[in-house]
Short mmCIF file of C-alpha atoms and ligand atoms in Angstrom, two decimals:
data_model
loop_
_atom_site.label_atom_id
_atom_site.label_comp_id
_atom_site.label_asym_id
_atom_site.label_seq_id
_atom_site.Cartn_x
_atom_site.Cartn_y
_atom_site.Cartn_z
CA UNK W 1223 84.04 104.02 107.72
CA UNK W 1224 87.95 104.13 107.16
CA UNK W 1225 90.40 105.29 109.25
CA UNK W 1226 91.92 108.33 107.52
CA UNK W 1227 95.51 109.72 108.09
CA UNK W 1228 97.27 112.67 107.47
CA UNK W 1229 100.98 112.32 107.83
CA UNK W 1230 103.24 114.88 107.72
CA UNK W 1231 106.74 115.10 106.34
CA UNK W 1232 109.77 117.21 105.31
CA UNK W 1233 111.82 114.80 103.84
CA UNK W 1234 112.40 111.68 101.45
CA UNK W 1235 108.88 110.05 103.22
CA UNK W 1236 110.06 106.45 103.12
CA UNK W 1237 108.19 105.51 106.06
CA UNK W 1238 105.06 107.91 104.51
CA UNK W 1239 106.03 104.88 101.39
CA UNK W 1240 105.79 102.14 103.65
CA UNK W 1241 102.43 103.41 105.05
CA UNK W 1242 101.63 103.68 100.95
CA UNK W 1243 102.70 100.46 100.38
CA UNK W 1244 100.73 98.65 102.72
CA UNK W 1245 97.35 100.62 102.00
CA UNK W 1246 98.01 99.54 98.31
CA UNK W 1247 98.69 95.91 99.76
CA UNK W 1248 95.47 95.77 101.74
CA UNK W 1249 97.21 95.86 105.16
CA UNK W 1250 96.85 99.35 106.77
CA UNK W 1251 93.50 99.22 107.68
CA UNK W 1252 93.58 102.47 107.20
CA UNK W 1253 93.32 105.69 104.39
CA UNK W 1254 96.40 107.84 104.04
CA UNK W 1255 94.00 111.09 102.62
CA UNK W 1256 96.77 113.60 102.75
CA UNK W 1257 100.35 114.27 103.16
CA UNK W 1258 101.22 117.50 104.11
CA UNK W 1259 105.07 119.30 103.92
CA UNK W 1260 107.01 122.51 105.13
CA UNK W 1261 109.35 122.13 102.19
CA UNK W 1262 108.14 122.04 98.59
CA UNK W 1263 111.01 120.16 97.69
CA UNK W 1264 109.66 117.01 99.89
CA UNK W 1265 110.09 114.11 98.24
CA UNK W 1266 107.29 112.64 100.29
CA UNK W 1267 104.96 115.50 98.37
CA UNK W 1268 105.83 113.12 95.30
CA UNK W 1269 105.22 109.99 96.65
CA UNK W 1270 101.65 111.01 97.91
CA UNK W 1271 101.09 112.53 94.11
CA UNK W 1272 102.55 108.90 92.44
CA UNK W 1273 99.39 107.06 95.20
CA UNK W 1274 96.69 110.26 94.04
CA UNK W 1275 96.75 111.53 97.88
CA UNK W 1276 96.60 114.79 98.53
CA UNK W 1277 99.28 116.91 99.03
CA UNK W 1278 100.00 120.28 100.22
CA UNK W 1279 102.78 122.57 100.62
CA UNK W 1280 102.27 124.99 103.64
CA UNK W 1281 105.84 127.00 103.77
CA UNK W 1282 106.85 128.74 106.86
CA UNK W 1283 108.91 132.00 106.16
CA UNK W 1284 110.56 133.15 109.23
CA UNK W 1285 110.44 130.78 111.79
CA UNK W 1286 112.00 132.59 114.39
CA UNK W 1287 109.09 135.01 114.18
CA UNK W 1288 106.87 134.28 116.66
CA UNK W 1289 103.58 135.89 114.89
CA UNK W 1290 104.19 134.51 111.58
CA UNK W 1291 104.77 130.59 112.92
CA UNK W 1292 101.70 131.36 115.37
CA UNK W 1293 99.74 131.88 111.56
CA UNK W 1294 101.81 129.29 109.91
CA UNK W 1295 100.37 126.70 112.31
CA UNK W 1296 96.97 127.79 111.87
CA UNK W 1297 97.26 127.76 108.31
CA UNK W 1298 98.41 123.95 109.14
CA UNK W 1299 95.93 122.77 111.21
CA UNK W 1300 93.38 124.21 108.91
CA UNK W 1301 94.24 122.38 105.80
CA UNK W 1302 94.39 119.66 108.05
CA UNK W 1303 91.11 119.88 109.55
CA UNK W 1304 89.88 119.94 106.29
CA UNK W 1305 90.46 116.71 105.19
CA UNK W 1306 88.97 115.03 108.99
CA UNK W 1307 91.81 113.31 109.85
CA UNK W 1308 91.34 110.31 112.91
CA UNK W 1309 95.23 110.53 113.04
CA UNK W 1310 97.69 112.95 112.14
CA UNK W 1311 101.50 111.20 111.92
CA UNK W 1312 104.61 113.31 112.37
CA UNK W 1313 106.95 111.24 109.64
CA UNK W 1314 110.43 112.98 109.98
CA UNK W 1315 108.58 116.44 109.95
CA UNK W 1316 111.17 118.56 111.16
CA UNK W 1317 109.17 121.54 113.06
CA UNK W 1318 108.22 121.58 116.67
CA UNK W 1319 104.31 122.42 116.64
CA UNK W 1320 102.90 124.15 119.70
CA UNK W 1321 100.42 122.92 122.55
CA UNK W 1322 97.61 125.13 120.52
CA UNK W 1323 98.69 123.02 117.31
CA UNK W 1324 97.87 120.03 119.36
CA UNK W 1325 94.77 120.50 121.11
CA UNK W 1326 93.14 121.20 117.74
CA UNK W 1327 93.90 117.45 117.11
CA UNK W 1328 93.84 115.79 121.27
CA UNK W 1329 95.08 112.32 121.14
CA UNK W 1330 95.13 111.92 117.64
CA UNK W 1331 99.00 113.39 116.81
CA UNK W 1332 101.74 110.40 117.02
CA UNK W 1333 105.33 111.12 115.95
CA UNK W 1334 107.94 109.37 114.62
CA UNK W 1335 111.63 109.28 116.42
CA UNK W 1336 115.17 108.00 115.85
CA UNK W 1337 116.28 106.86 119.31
CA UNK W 1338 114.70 105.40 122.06
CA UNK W 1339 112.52 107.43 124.58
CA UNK W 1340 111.64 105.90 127.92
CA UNK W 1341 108.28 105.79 129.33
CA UNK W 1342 108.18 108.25 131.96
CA UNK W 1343 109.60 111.45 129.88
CA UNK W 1344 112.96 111.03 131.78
CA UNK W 1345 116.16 111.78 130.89
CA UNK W 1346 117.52 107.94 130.74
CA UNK W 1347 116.28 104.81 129.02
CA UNK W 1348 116.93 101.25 130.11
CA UNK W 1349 117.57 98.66 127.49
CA UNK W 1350 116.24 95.42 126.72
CA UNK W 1351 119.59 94.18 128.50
CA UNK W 1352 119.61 96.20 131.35
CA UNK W 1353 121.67 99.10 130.66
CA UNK W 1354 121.19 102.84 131.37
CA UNK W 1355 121.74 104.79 128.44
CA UNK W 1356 120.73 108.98 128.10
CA UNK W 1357 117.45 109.77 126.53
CA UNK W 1358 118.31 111.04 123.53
CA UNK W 1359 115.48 114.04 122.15
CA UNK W 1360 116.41 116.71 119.09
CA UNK W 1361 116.90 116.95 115.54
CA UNK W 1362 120.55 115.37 115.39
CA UNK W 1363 119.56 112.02 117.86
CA UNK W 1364 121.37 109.23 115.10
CA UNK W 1365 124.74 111.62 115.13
CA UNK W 1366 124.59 111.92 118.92
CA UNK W 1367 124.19 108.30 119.63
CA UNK W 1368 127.13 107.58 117.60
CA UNK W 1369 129.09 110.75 119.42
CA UNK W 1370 128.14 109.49 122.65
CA UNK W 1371 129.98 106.00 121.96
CA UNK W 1372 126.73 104.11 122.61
CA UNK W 1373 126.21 100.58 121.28
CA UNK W 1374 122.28 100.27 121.16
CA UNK W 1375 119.93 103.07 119.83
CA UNK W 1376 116.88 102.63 118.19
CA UNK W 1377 113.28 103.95 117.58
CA UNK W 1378 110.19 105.16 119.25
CA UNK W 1379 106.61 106.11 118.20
CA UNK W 1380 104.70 108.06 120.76
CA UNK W 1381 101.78 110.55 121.26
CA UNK W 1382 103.17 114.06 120.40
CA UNK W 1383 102.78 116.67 123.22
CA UNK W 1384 104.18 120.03 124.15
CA UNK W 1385 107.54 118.71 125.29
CA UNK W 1386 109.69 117.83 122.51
CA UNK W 1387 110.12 114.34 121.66
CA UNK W 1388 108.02 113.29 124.65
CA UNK W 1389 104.71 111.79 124.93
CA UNK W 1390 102.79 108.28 125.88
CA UNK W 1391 105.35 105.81 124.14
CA UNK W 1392 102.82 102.94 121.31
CA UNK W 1393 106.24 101.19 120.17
CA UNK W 1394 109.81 101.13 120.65
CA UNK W 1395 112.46 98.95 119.31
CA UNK W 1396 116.25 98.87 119.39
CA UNK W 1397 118.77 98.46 116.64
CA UNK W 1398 122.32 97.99 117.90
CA UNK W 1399 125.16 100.20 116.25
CA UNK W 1400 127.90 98.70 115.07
CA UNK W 1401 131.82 99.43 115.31
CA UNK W 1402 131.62 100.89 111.57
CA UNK W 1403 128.60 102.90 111.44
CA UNK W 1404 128.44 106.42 110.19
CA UNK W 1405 125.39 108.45 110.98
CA UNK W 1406 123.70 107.32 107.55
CA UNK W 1407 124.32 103.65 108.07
CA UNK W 1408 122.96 103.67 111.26
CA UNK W 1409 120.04 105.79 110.47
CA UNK W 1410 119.36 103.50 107.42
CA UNK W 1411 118.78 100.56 109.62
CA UNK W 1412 117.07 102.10 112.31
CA UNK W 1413 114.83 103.52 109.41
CA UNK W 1414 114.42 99.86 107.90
CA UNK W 1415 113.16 99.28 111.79
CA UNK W 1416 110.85 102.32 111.85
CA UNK W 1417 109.36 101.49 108.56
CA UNK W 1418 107.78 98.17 110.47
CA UNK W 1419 107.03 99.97 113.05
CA UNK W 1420 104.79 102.67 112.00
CA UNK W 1421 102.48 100.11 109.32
CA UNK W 1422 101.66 98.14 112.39
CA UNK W 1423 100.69 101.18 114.92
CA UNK W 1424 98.42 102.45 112.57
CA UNK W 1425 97.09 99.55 111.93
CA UNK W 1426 96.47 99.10 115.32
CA UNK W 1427 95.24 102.25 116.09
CA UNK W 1428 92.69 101.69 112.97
CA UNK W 1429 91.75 98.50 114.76
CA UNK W 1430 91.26 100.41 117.96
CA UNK W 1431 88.83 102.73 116.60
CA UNK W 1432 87.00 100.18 114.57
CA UNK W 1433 86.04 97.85 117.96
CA UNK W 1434 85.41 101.47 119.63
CA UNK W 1435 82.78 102.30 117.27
CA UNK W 1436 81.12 98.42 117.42
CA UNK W 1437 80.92 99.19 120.87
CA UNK W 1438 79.25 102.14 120.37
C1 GAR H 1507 112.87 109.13 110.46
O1 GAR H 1507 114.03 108.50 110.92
C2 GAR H 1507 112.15 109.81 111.60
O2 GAR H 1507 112.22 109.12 112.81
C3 GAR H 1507 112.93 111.09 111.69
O3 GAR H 1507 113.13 111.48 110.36
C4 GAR H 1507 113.25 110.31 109.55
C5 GAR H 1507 112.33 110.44 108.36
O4 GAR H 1507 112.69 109.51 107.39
N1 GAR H 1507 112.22 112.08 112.43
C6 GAR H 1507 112.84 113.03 113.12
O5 GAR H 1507 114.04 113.13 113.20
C7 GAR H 1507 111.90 114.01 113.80
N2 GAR H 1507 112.62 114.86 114.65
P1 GAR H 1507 111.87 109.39 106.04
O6 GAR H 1507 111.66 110.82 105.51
O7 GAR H 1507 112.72 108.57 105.14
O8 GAR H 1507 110.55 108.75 106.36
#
């Protein structure tokens, strides 16, 4: 039985491409069945199209209103649901889902981040090289790293829970910044980084659940 994946974006999707990419090449181990998007202008709605996966447009209206995202997230997790889903990835979708989003789906929501998160939810990170640097969590992490003066960012891939960008860390690397980055150079190579990084941790997990089911 393949191990199907729903990923969800609101952007360009070029790590939802890499995961593409690799199914096409044999080396997911895994079934991308359906890409799902707040924003109908998603490029990463196109992408699944151009691969004939799924897609689906669920628009959120007001999003300050409590009632309507309450509905918008069921409407979510529904279409969702529908298509069974052993993992659901969070590929640069910009909308913080709720604890009742997530126990719908328990252990099976990973999400995608542009700086490094430590591994006990804390509020600093330690680099490869021994340094202390602030845990950096939000929507505007690349810009802040470079704001902050830091020399070393990078990316993370964890288990989504409540708490915003926090969760049980699967892979983390580091990309240094350089004297001359902007905040689109520097997100272009930790995005080269995070590309890697998410083909292999669902591969993994697809290898996971494989020997789990042997076992069985
Ligand atoms: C990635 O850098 C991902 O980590 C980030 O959005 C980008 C999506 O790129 N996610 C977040 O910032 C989530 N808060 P892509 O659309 O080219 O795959």
């Amino acid at each position: 039985m393949s191990y199907r994946v729903a990923v969800l974006v609101s952007g360009s999707g070029s790590n939802l491409q890499a995961l593409l990419t690799a199914q096409v090449c044999g080396e997911l181990g895994a079934e991308v069945v359906l890409v799902v998007s707040d924003r109908a202008d998603a490029y990463g709605l196109q992408r699944a199209l151009q691969h004939n996966v799924a897609a689906a447009f669920v628009p959120l209206q007001r999003p300050r209103h409590m009632a309507t995202r309450t509905a918008w997230e069921q409407r979510l997790a529904a279409v969702i649901s529908a298509f069974t889903p052993d993992l659901v990835v969070l590929s640069g979708f910009m909308r913080v889902l709720s604890a009742a989003f997530l126990t719908r789906f328990p252990g099976q929501v990973i999400n995608q981040h542009p700086a490094l998160l430590p591994d006990d939810g804390g509020d600093m990170v330690c680099t490869s090289d021994g340094r202390v640097i602030p845990t950096l969590r939000g929507a505007h992490v690349v810009a802040d790293a470079l704001r902050l003066g830091l020399t070393v960012t990078g990316c993370t891939i964890h288990y989504a829970t409540p708490l915003v960008d926090n969760g049980p860390v699967l892979a983390r690397v580091e990309v240094p910044i350089l004297p001359d980055d902007t905040p689109e150079s520097l997100h272009e190579r930790i995005k080269v980084e995070e590309r890697r990084m998410i083909v292999e941790v669902v591969r993994d997990l697809a290898q996971q659940s494989a020997a789990r089911q042997e076992r069985r």
